[in-house]
Coordinates of C-alpha atoms in Angstrom, one line a residue:
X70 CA 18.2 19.5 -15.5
X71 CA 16.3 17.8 -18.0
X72 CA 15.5 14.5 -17.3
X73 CA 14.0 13.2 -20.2
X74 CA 15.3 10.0 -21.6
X75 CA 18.2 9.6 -18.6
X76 CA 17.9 6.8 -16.7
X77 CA 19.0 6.7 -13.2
X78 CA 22.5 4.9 -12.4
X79 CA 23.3 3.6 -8.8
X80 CA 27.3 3.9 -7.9
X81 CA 27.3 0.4 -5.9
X82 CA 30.6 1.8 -4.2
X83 CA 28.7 5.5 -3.0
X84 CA 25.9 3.4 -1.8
X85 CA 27.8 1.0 0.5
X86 CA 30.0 4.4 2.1
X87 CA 27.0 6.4 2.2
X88 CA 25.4 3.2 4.3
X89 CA 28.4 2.2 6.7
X90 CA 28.7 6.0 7.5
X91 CA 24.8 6.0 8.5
X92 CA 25.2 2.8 10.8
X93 CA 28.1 4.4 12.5
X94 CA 26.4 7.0 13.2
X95 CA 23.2 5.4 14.5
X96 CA 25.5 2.8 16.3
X97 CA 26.7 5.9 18.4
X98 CA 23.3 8.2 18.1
X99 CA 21.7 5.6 20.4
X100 CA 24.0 6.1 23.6
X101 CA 23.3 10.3 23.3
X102 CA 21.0 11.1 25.8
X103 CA 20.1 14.4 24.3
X104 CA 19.0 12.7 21.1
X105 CA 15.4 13.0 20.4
X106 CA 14.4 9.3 20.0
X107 CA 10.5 10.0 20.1
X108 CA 11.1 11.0 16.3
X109 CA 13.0 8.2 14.8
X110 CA 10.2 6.4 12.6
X111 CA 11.5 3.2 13.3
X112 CA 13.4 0.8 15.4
X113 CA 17.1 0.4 14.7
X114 CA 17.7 -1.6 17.4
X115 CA 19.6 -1.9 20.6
X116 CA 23.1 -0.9 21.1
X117 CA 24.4 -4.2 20.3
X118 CA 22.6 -4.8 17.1
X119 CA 23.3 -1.0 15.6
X120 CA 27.2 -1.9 16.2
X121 CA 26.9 -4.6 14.7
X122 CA 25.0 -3.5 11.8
X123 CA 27.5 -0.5 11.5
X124 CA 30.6 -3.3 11.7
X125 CA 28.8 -5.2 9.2
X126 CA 28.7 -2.1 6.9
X127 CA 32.8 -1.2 7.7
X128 CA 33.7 -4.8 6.1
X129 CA 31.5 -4.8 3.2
X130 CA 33.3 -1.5 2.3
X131 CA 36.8 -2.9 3.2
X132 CA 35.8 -6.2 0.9
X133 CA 33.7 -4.6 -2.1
X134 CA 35.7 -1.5 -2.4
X135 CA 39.0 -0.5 -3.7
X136 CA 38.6 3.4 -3.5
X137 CA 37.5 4.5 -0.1
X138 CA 38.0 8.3 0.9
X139 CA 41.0 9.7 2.2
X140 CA 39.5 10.3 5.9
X141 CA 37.8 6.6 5.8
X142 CA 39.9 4.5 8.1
X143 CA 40.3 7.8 10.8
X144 CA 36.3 8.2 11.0
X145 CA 36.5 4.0 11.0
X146 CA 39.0 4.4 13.8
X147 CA 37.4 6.7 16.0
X148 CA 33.9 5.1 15.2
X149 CA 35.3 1.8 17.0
X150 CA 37.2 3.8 20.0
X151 CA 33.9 5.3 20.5
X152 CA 31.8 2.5 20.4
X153 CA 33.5 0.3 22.3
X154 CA 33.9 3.1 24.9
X155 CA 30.2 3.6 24.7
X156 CA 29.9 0.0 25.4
X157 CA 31.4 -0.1 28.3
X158 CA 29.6 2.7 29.9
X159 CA 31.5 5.9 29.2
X160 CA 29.9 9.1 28.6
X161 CA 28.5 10.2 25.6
X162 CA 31.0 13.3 25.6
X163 CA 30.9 16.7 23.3
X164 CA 33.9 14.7 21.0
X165 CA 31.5 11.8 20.3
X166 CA 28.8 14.2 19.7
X167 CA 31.4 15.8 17.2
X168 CA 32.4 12.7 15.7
X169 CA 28.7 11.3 15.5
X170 CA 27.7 14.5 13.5
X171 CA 30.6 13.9 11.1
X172 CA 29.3 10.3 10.3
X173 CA 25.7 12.2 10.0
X174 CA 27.1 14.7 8.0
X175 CA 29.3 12.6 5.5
X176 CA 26.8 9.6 5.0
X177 CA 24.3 12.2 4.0
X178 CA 26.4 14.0 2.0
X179 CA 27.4 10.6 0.0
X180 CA 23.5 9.3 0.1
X181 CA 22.5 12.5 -1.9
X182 CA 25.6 11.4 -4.6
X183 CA 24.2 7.8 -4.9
X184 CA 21.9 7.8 -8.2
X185 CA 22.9 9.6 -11.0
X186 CA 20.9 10.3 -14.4
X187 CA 22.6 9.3 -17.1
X188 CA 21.4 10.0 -21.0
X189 CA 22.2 6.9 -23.4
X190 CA 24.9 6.5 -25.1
X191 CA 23.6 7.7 -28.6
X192 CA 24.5 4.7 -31.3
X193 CA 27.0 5.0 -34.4
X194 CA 24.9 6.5 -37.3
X195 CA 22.0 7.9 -35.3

């Protein structure tokens, strides 16, 4: 694609998705023991503060946007069940591991859909 004379466009709506589904997914990556946390470049936090970040991210969604997908408030329920699970000292099972790849999987599917180029609009007479 040629990008000359596009400017990039953020979708506001994309951005906040593509976010919640990456806290809800690090909210529940930090209780998998198999998870290799000698790579992650950075601190996100203790258990506490990642759910928290990640419920922070579910309600900006729920208040800012009016068009969420189809499967948002069944990831958003099992996100919770699991956390709270999690929480209170159950296993990190092979169905959290599932549903903590899904989270992975959507947010960054929805990150990569974020910016846009757009060319613009050409005016009347040009």
């Amino acid at each position: 694609m040629n990008f000359e004379g596009a400017a990039p466009v953020v979708d506001e709506t994309v951005k906040d998705l593509a976010a919640a589904y990456l806290w809800m997914w690090q909210a529940l990556e930090v209780f998998d023991p198999d998870r290799d946390a000698w790579s992650e470049p950075t601190d996100f936090g203790n258990p506490r503060q990642r759910v928290a970040r990640a419920e922070e991210g579910v309600k900006r969604v729920v208040e800012r946007s009016r068009l969420t997908p189809p499967e948002w408030t069944e990831d958003v329920r099992k996100y919770r069940e699991a956390a709270e699970a999690l929480e209170a000292g159950a296993p990190f099972d092979e169905a959290m591991r599932r549903h903590s790849a899904r989270l992975l999987t959507v947010g960054n599917d929805l990150a990569g859909k974020v910016v846009r180029w757009a060319r613009p609009a050409a005016s009347p007479g040009s």
